[in-house]
Amino acid sequence: MRVYLAGPEVFLPDAAAILAAKADLARGHGFDPVTPLDNELPAAADRLALGMSIYRANVALMDGCNAIVANLTPFRGIGADPGTCFELGYMTARGARIAAYSNDPRGHFERLQTGFYGGAARPDRTGEHRGPDGLSLENFDMFDNLMLHGAAAGAGGILVVARDGAPLSPDRLARDTDSFAECLRRLRGSA
Amino acid sequence: MRVYLAGPEVFLPDAAAILAAKADLARGHGFDPVTPLDNELPAAADRLALGMSIYRANVALMDGCNAIVANLTPFRGIGADPGTCFELGYMTARGARIAAYSNDPRGHFERLQTGFYGGAARPDRTGEHRGPDGLSLENFDMFDNLMLHGAAAGAGGILVVARDGAPLSPDRLARDTDSFAECLRRLRGSA
């Protein structure tokens, strides 16, 4: 099984090392891993052309895979990296095997209510919680937006959310591989 | 052309009215619009079951469409709503016609550097900007993450970013339909 390793690790200063370690773990579980760094980019005329070239390369990498393991740990805010969300949607439509994980044990509602709104969201007259900005908070006992949770927890999907415990440091949140390895184990067990 | 109207409007207190207005605009341009509110949900045993049911309904709605117009205006943070990102990826893989817009004229790099990092990101020794947290900033003259920009600006795609001008109020950012209407015009012109 050829597996696309999606996630925001590409933004880390040690991206190459982290992704190499994840790929090694995947090979150790019998998979053929592909990461967003596994491409050779043609020379680009400008920044926009380079960005478009990386987009096309990532799509081509995904098209060569029949599974994805997506790191949906919150990144620079309250939820998953938007590029990884796009890739999860892309692979879902292609009928790929879906596995996703979060290193953050907190649920979506808790992160919004506690982190983003500082506890200020209140139920409206229909019982739905809204922030002072009027926006409603999804409250479905899910780890992130329902499209992400739904894709991973639906038929044939694998979802691993870190068990509640001592809060992980930012370093561990970004780099821990326990939940990633659990995705690999379950994916192999159901292959 | 049956068009899925994706975006974070579902979280607004006036979601039904806003989505009805967008659907009317789409019909006025000759499209058959579908919104995430256009579903009838079966009774659910608990919150999680309800969330999963909405996920499946949204996927079914997308499967009935051959185009998407995605509102990628930043939502609760520095970038697009993660559910909408998932849907854009899903429809891209299905080979649907892609149109996307942002009501925020600022680019991804500017929002990160000015908004998220308060100007504190600095070039590393390779010239790439990194925040004090070590994370790199995409700097591709794009309006958001390169997977989103790439899908909308690639072959056959339509991307409309609001023209630079006076900053929109939060209310206008969330509800303005100028860029949405421009997507519809271009989509009709190229149909």
GROMACS .gro file of C-alpha atoms in nm:
model
  382
    1MET     CA    1   0.000   0.000   0.000
    2ARG     CA    2   0.138   0.336  -0.107
    3VAL     CA    3   0.063   0.591   0.164
    4TYR     CA    4   0.071   0.971   0.140
    5LEU     CA    5   0.194   1.123   0.469
    6ALA     CA    6   0.009   1.453   0.491
    7GLY     CA    7   0.063   1.712   0.760
    8PRO     CA    8   0.213   2.046   0.860
    9GLU     CA    9   0.558   1.896   0.935
   10VAL     CA   10   0.678   2.061   0.613
   11PHE     CA   11   0.680   2.393   0.802
   12LEU     CA   12   0.909   2.272   1.083
   13PRO     CA   13   1.276   2.372   1.083
   14ASP     CA   14   1.361   2.000   1.094
   15ALA     CA   15   1.101   1.902   0.833
   16ALA     CA   16   1.329   1.669   0.637
   17ALA     CA   17   1.437   1.474   0.945
   18ILE     CA   18   1.085   1.446   1.087
   19LEU     CA   19   0.938   1.329   0.758
   20ALA     CA   20   1.223   1.083   0.705
   21ALA     CA   21   1.152   0.939   1.051
   22LYS     CA   22   0.779   0.911   0.972
   23ALA     CA   23   0.858   0.743   0.640
   24ASP     CA   24   1.090   0.497   0.819
   25LEU     CA   25   0.813   0.413   1.066
   26ALA     CA   26   0.573   0.354   0.775
   27ARG     CA   27   0.821   0.127   0.597
   28GLY     CA   28   0.866  -0.061   0.925
   29HIS     CA   29   0.494  -0.135   0.915
   30GLY     CA   30   0.514  -0.263   0.558
   31PHE     CA   31   0.398   0.048   0.373
   32ASP     CA   32   0.546   0.236   0.080
   33PRO     CA   33   0.540   0.596   0.210
   34VAL     CA   34   0.536   0.919   0.013
   35THR     CA   35   0.586   1.263   0.171
   36PRO     CA   36   0.525   1.614   0.032
   37LEU     CA   37   0.903   1.654   0.016
   38ASP     CA   38   0.936   1.362  -0.229
   39ASN     CA   39   0.925   1.568  -0.543
   40GLU     CA   40   1.169   1.728  -0.779
   41LEU     CA   41   1.060   2.074  -0.879
   42PRO     CA   42   1.143   2.235  -1.211
   43ALA     CA   43   1.304   2.580  -1.205
   44ALA     CA   44   1.034   2.845  -1.150
   45ALA     CA   45   1.020   3.197  -1.291
   46ASP     CA   46   0.885   3.348  -0.971
   47ARG     CA   47   0.737   3.266  -0.632
   48LEU     CA   48   0.386   3.216  -0.767
   49ALA     CA   49   0.511   2.971  -1.032
   50LEU     CA   50   0.704   2.783  -0.764
   51GLY     CA   51   0.396   2.757  -0.545
   52MET     CA   52   0.187   2.629  -0.838
   53SER     CA   53   0.458   2.379  -0.918
   54ILE     CA   54   0.454   2.244  -0.562
   55TYR     CA   55   0.074   2.219  -0.580
   56ARG     CA   56   0.090   2.012  -0.898
   57ALA     CA   57   0.366   1.793  -0.756
   58ASN     CA   58   0.166   1.722  -0.439
   59VAL     CA   59  -0.142   1.632  -0.644
   60ALA     CA   60   0.068   1.396  -0.857
   61LEU     CA   61   0.210   1.234  -0.541
   62MET     CA   62  -0.142   1.183  -0.403
   63ASP     CA   63  -0.260   1.039  -0.735
   64GLY     CA   64   0.011   0.774  -0.698
   65CYS     CA   65  -0.111   0.668  -0.352
   66ASN     CA   66  -0.403   0.454  -0.238
   67ALA     CA   67  -0.398   0.563   0.125
   68ILE     CA   68  -0.336   0.876   0.332
   69VAL     CA   69  -0.228   0.923   0.692
   70ALA     CA   70  -0.313   1.284   0.775
   71ASN     CA   71  -0.171   1.471   1.073
   72LEU     CA   72  -0.463   1.691   1.179
   73THR     CA   73  -0.306   1.816   1.502
   74PRO     CA   74  -0.400   2.185   1.542
   75PHE     CA   75  -0.154   2.409   1.363
   76ARG     CA   76  -0.116   2.786   1.410
   77GLY     CA   77  -0.462   2.820   1.554
   78ILE     CA   78  -0.759   2.621   1.667
   79GLY     CA   79  -0.760   2.348   1.407
   80ALA     CA   80  -0.588   2.143   1.141
   81ASP     CA   81  -0.358   2.281   0.872
   82PRO     CA   82  -0.573   2.390   0.572
   83GLY     CA   83  -0.344   2.222   0.318
   84THR     CA   84  -0.380   1.891   0.499
   85CYS     CA   85  -0.760   1.939   0.511
   86PHE     CA   86  -0.759   1.986   0.134
   87GLU     CA   87  -0.552   1.671   0.090
   88LEU     CA   88  -0.781   1.468   0.316
   89GLY     CA   89  -1.077   1.576   0.104
   90TYR     CA   90  -0.891   1.499  -0.215
   91MET     CA   91  -0.800   1.146  -0.106
   92THR     CA   92  -1.151   1.084   0.031
   93ALA     CA   93  -1.302   1.160  -0.310
   94ARG     CA   94  -1.045   0.931  -0.474
   95GLY     CA   95  -1.167   0.644  -0.256
   96ALA     CA   96  -0.829   0.607  -0.085
   97ARG     CA   97  -0.794   0.441   0.256
   98ILE     CA   98  -0.820   0.721   0.513
   99ALA     CA   99  -0.632   0.743   0.842
  100ALA     CA  100  -0.602   1.063   1.043
  101TYR     CA  101  -0.473   1.158   1.384
  102SER     CA  102  -0.440   1.446   1.626
  103ASN     CA  103  -0.175   1.477   1.895
  104ASP     CA  104  -0.409   1.711   2.085
  105PRO     CA  105  -0.653   1.519   2.307
  106ARG     CA  106  -0.895   1.812   2.330
  107GLY     CA  107  -1.212   1.818   2.125
  108HIS     CA  108  -1.309   2.088   1.875
  109PHE     CA  109  -1.573   2.244   2.100
  110GLU     CA  110  -1.339   2.260   2.399
  111ARG     CA  111  -1.060   2.422   2.194
  112LEU     CA  112  -1.301   2.680   2.057
  113GLN     CA  113  -1.476   2.754   2.384
  114THR     CA  114  -1.166   2.758   2.605
  115GLY     CA  115  -0.893   2.859   2.363
  116PHE     CA  116  -1.052   3.082   2.103
  117TYR     CA  117  -1.338   3.240   2.295
  118GLY     CA  118  -1.187   3.231   2.644
  119GLY     CA  119  -1.507   3.078   2.782
  120ALA     CA  120  -1.726   3.358   2.645
  121ALA     CA  121  -1.946   3.149   2.411
  122ARG     CA  122  -2.303   3.118   2.537
  123PRO     CA  123  -2.605   2.911   2.428
  124ASP     CA  124  -2.849   3.104   2.205
  125ARG     CA  125  -3.224   3.054   2.235
  126THR     CA  126  -3.203   2.732   2.033
  127GLY     CA  127  -2.937   2.596   2.270
  128GLU     CA  128  -2.654   2.631   2.020
  129HIS     CA  129  -2.337   2.793   2.158
  130ARG     CA  130  -2.228   3.116   1.992
  131GLY     CA  131  -1.926   3.334   2.049
  132PRO     CA  132  -1.952   3.710   2.115
  133ASP     CA  133  -1.895   3.742   1.737
  134GLY     CA  134  -2.223   3.558   1.673
  135LEU     CA  135  -2.057   3.252   1.518
  136SER     CA  136  -2.183   2.912   1.624
  137LEU     CA  137  -1.955   2.645   1.767
  138GLU     CA  138  -1.985   2.290   1.631
  139ASN     CA  139  -2.060   2.071   1.931
  140PHE     CA  140  -2.064   1.713   1.805
  141ASP     CA  141  -1.813   1.542   2.036
  142MET     CA  142  -1.567   1.558   1.747
  143PHE     CA  143  -1.199   1.638   1.746
  144ASP     CA  144  -1.225   1.903   1.471
  145ASN     CA  145  -1.464   2.030   1.201
  146LEU     CA  146  -1.722   1.763   1.118
  147MET     CA  147  -1.597   1.716   0.760
  148LEU     CA  148  -1.256   1.610   0.895
  149HIS     CA  149  -1.390   1.394   1.175
  150GLY     CA  150  -1.653   1.246   0.944
  151ALA     CA  151  -1.403   1.144   0.677
  152ALA     CA  152  -1.175   0.976   0.929
  153ALA     CA  153  -1.442   0.816   1.149
  154GLY     CA  154  -1.670   0.704   0.864
  155ALA     CA  155  -1.691   0.360   0.705
  156GLY     CA  156  -1.342   0.218   0.648
  157GLY     CA  157  -1.171   0.518   0.806
  158ILE     CA  158  -0.924   0.527   1.093
  159LEU     CA  159  -0.917   0.807   1.350
  160VAL     CA  160  -0.667   0.826   1.633
  161VAL     CA  161  -0.685   1.109   1.887
  162ALA     CA  162  -0.419   1.127   2.156
  163ARG     CA  163  -0.542   1.004   2.491
  164ASP     CA  164  -0.607   1.268   2.754
  165GLY     CA  165  -0.308   1.315   2.981
  166ALA     CA  166  -0.051   1.574   3.067
  167PRO     CA  167  -0.065   1.847   2.799
  168LEU     CA  168   0.203   1.799   2.534
  169SER     CA  169   0.461   2.074   2.485
  170PRO     CA  170   0.445   2.258   2.150
  171ASP     CA  171   0.747   2.051   2.049
  172ARG     CA  172   0.575   1.719   2.127
  173LEU     CA  173   0.246   1.835   1.973
  174ALA     CA  174   0.428   1.900   1.647
  175ARG     CA  175   0.653   1.594   1.650
  176ASP     CA  176   0.508   1.312   1.858
  177THR     CA  177   0.458   0.992   1.655
  178ASP     CA  178   0.258   0.774   1.897
  179SER     CA  179  -0.076   0.844   1.729
  180PHE     CA  180   0.082   0.827   1.384
  181ALA     CA  181   0.222   0.481   1.466
  182GLU     CA  182  -0.119   0.372   1.594
  183CYS     CA  183  -0.269   0.477   1.257
  184LEU     CA  184  -0.011   0.262   1.081
  185ARG     CA  185  -0.087  -0.038   1.303
  186ARG     CA  186  -0.461  -0.012   1.243
  187LEU     CA  187  -0.413   0.046   0.871
  188ARG     CA  188  -0.197  -0.264   0.845
  189GLY     CA  189  -0.441  -0.464   1.057
  190SER     CA  190  -0.729  -0.379   0.823
  191ALA     CA  191  -0.541  -0.393   0.489
  192MET     CA  192  -2.456   2.324  -1.394
  193ARG     CA  193  -2.523   2.210  -1.039
  194VAL     CA  194  -2.304   2.413  -0.803
  195TYR     CA  195  -2.216   2.339  -0.440
  196LEU     CA  196  -2.188   2.664  -0.241
  197ALA     CA  197  -1.923   2.588   0.019
  198GLY     CA  198  -1.820   2.823   0.297
  199PRO     CA  199  -1.838   2.911   0.664
  200GLU     CA  200  -2.170   3.096   0.630
  201VAL     CA  201  -2.332   2.800   0.807
  202PHE     CA  202  -2.187   2.935   1.133
  203LEU     CA  203  -2.343   3.282   1.102
  204PRO     CA  204  -2.651   3.368   1.309
  205ASP     CA  205  -2.827   3.453   0.980
  206ALA     CA  206  -2.695   3.146   0.795
  207ALA     CA  207  -3.026   3.054   0.631
  208ALA     CA  208  -3.086   3.406   0.495
  209ILE     CA  209  -2.730   3.448   0.369
  210LEU     CA  210  -2.725   3.111   0.196
  211ALA     CA  211  -3.069   3.174   0.045
  212ALA     CA  212  -2.938   3.504  -0.095
  213LYS     CA  213  -2.629   3.333  -0.239
  214ALA     CA  214  -2.846   3.060  -0.393
  215ASP     CA  215  -3.071   3.328  -0.547
  216LEU     CA  216  -2.767   3.499  -0.697
  217ALA     CA  217  -2.650   3.166  -0.840
  218ARG     CA  218  -2.992   3.096  -0.992
  219GLY     CA  219  -2.987   3.446  -1.140
  220HIS     CA  220  -2.669   3.346  -1.323
  221GLY     CA  221  -2.830   3.031  -1.460
  222PHE     CA  222  -2.696   2.779  -1.208
  223ASP     CA  223  -2.868   2.515  -1.000
  224PRO     CA  224  -2.725   2.586  -0.652
  225VAL     CA  225  -2.693   2.352  -0.357
  226THR     CA  226  -2.598   2.468  -0.008
  227PRO     CA  227  -2.489   2.270   0.303
  228LEU     CA  228  -2.829   2.351   0.454
  229ASP     CA  229  -3.011   2.168   0.173
  230ASN     CA  230  -3.039   1.837   0.350
  231GLU     CA  231  -3.290   1.654   0.562
  232LEU     CA  232  -3.125   1.482   0.852
  233PRO     CA  233  -3.258   1.166   1.013
  234ALA     CA  234  -3.308   1.168   1.391
  235ALA     CA  235  -2.974   1.109   1.564
  236ALA     CA  236  -2.909   0.920   1.887
  237ASP     CA  237  -2.648   1.167   2.009
  238ARG     CA  238  -2.432   1.461   1.904
  239LEU     CA  239  -2.167   1.245   1.742
  240ALA     CA  240  -2.426   1.060   1.533
  241LEU     CA  241  -2.574   1.395   1.426
  242GLY     CA  242  -2.232   1.523   1.320
  243MET     CA  243  -2.165   1.207   1.120
  244SER     CA  244  -2.506   1.237   0.959
  245ILE     CA  245  -2.432   1.596   0.849
  246TYR     CA  246  -2.097   1.479   0.710
  247ARG     CA  247  -2.262   1.208   0.500
  248ALA     CA  248  -2.532   1.451   0.382
  249ASN     CA  249  -2.273   1.708   0.272
  250VAL     CA  250  -2.077   1.442   0.082
  251ALA     CA  251  -2.397   1.330  -0.091
  252LEU     CA  252  -2.477   1.691  -0.185
  253MET     CA  253  -2.127   1.734  -0.332
  254ASP     CA  254  -2.160   1.406  -0.522
  255GLY     CA  255  -2.467   1.552  -0.691
  256CYS     CA  256  -2.281   1.863  -0.812
  257ASN     CA  257  -2.038   1.922  -1.097
  258ALA     CA  258  -1.902   2.255  -0.970
  259ILE     CA  259  -1.812   2.424  -0.643
  260VAL     CA  260  -1.789   2.790  -0.547
  261ALA     CA  261  -1.590   2.795  -0.224
  262ASN     CA  262  -1.578   3.090   0.014
  263LEU     CA  263  -1.219   3.081   0.141
  264THR     CA  264  -1.230   3.414   0.325
  265PRO     CA  265  -1.033   3.373   0.651
  266PHE     CA  266  -1.251   3.238   0.927
  267ARG     CA  267  -1.167   3.239   1.300
  268GLY     CA  268  -0.800   3.276   1.237
  269ILE     CA  269  -0.548   3.333   0.964
  270GLY     CA  270  -0.700   3.123   0.689
  271ALA     CA  271  -0.992   2.946   0.531
  272ASP     CA  272  -1.247   2.733   0.717
  273PRO     CA  273  -1.112   2.374   0.739
  274GLY     CA  274  -1.443   2.218   0.636
  275THR     CA  275  -1.445   2.428   0.319
  276CYS     CA  276  -1.082   2.329   0.250
  277PHE     CA  277  -1.183   1.963   0.275
  278GLU     CA  278  -1.472   2.023   0.036
  279LEU     CA  279  -1.250   2.204  -0.215
  280GLY     CA  280  -1.013   1.907  -0.213
  281TYR     CA  281  -1.301   1.664  -0.248
  282MET     CA  282  -1.446   1.843  -0.550
  283THR     CA  283  -1.101   1.886  -0.707
  284ALA     CA  284  -1.046   1.510  -0.700
  285ARG     CA  285  -1.392   1.457  -0.849
  286GLY     CA  286  -1.293   1.670  -1.146
  287ALA     CA  287  -1.560   1.931  -1.072
  288ARG     CA  288  -1.535   2.288  -1.198
  289ILE     CA  289  -1.358   2.486  -0.926
  290ALA     CA  290  -1.424   2.847  -0.830
  291ALA     CA  291  -1.304   3.002  -0.506
  292TYR     CA  292  -1.294   3.349  -0.358
  293SER     CA  293  -1.173   3.547  -0.060
  294ASN     CA  294  -1.325   3.871   0.064
  295ASP     CA  295  -0.990   3.955   0.226
  296PRO     CA  296  -0.751   4.126  -0.018
  297ARG     CA  297  -0.443   4.041   0.189
  298GLY     CA  298  -0.215   3.758   0.089
  299HIS     CA  299  -0.128   3.456   0.302
  300PHE     CA  300   0.223   3.578   0.384
  301GLU     CA  301   0.103   3.923   0.487
  302ARG     CA  302  -0.168   3.781   0.713
  303LEU     CA  303   0.081   3.549   0.878
  304GLN     CA  304   0.359   3.802   0.915
  305THR     CA  305   0.144   4.096   1.024
  306GLY     CA  306  -0.151   3.924   1.187
  307PHE     CA  307  -0.024   3.603   1.338
  308TYR     CA  308   0.339   3.687   1.413
  309GLY     CA  309   0.303   4.062   1.468
  310GLY     CA  310   0.596   4.126   1.235
  311ALA     CA  311   0.830   3.896   1.426
  312ALA     CA  312   0.905   3.644   1.149
  313ARG     CA  313   1.262   3.669   1.019
  314PRO     CA  314   1.448   3.512   0.726
  315ASP     CA  315   1.655   3.208   0.823
  316ARG     CA  316   1.995   3.142   0.665
  317THR     CA  317   1.826   3.000   0.352
  318GLY     CA  318   1.618   3.319   0.316
  319GLU     CA  319   1.294   3.153   0.421
  320HIS     CA  320   1.089   3.347   0.678
  321ARG     CA  321   1.027   3.173   1.009
  322GLY     CA  322   0.827   3.279   1.312
  323PRO     CA  323   0.974   3.281   1.665
  324ASP     CA  324   0.815   2.933   1.692
  325GLY     CA  325   1.046   2.809   1.414
  326LEU     CA  326   0.764   2.749   1.166
  327SER     CA  327   0.820   2.865   0.808
  328LEU     CA  328   0.582   3.100   0.631
  329GLU     CA  329   0.472   3.014   0.278
  330ASN     CA  330   0.572   3.309   0.063
  331PHE     CA  331   0.438   3.238  -0.286
  332ASP     CA  332   0.232   3.550  -0.360
  333MET     CA  333  -0.075   3.340  -0.288
  334PHE     CA  334  -0.392   3.428  -0.100
  335ASP     CA  335  -0.378   3.121   0.129
  336ASN     CA  336  -0.205   2.782   0.163
  337LEU     CA  337  -0.068   2.670  -0.174
  338MET     CA  338  -0.302   2.371  -0.200
  339LEU     CA  339  -0.602   2.606  -0.190
  340HIS     CA  340  -0.454   2.868  -0.421
  341GLY     CA  341  -0.324   2.596  -0.654
  342ALA     CA  342  -0.660   2.424  -0.690
  343ALA     CA  343  -0.839   2.749  -0.769
  344ALA     CA  344  -0.572   2.909  -0.990
  345GLY     CA  345  -0.479   2.592  -1.179
  346ALA     CA  346  -0.601   2.483  -1.522
  347GLY     CA  347  -0.976   2.545  -1.555
  348GLY     CA  348  -1.004   2.699  -1.211
  349ILE     CA  349  -1.139   3.038  -1.111
  350LEU     CA  350  -0.994   3.244  -0.828
  351VAL     CA  351  -1.130   3.581  -0.719
  352VAL     CA  352  -0.960   3.775  -0.441
  353ALA     CA  353  -1.117   4.103  -0.329
  354ARG     CA  354  -0.934   4.405  -0.463
  355ASP     CA  355  -0.724   4.600  -0.217
  356GLY     CA  356  -0.915   4.888  -0.070
  357ALA     CA  357  -1.055   5.002   0.258
  358PRO     CA  358  -1.048   4.706   0.501
  359LEU     CA  359  -1.386   4.534   0.521
  360SER     CA  360  -1.563   4.521   0.856
  361PRO     CA  361  -1.600   4.171   1.008
  362ASP     CA  362  -1.962   4.187   0.898
  363ARG     CA  363  -1.871   4.261   0.534
  364LEU     CA  364  -1.587   4.008   0.535
  365ALA     CA  365  -1.834   3.739   0.636
  366ARG     CA  366  -2.123   3.847   0.412
  367ASP     CA  367  -2.003   4.045   0.111
  368THR     CA  368  -2.107   3.883  -0.220
  369ASP     CA  369  -1.910   4.090  -0.476
  370SER     CA  370  -1.636   3.828  -0.518
  371PHE     CA  371  -1.890   3.547  -0.505
  372ALA     CA  372  -2.086   3.711  -0.789
  373GLU     CA  373  -1.765   3.755  -0.988
  374CYS     CA  374  -1.702   3.380  -0.951
  375LEU     CA  375  -2.049   3.311  -1.089
  376ARG     CA  376  -1.994   3.546  -1.386
  377ARG     CA  377  -1.664   3.382  -1.475
  378LEU     CA  378  -1.803   3.033  -1.427
  379ARG     CA  379  -2.094   3.112  -1.659
  380GLY     CA  380  -1.861   3.274  -1.912
  381SER     CA  381  -1.644   2.964  -1.929
  382ALA     CA  382  -1.919   2.700  -1.905
   0.00000   0.00000   0.00000
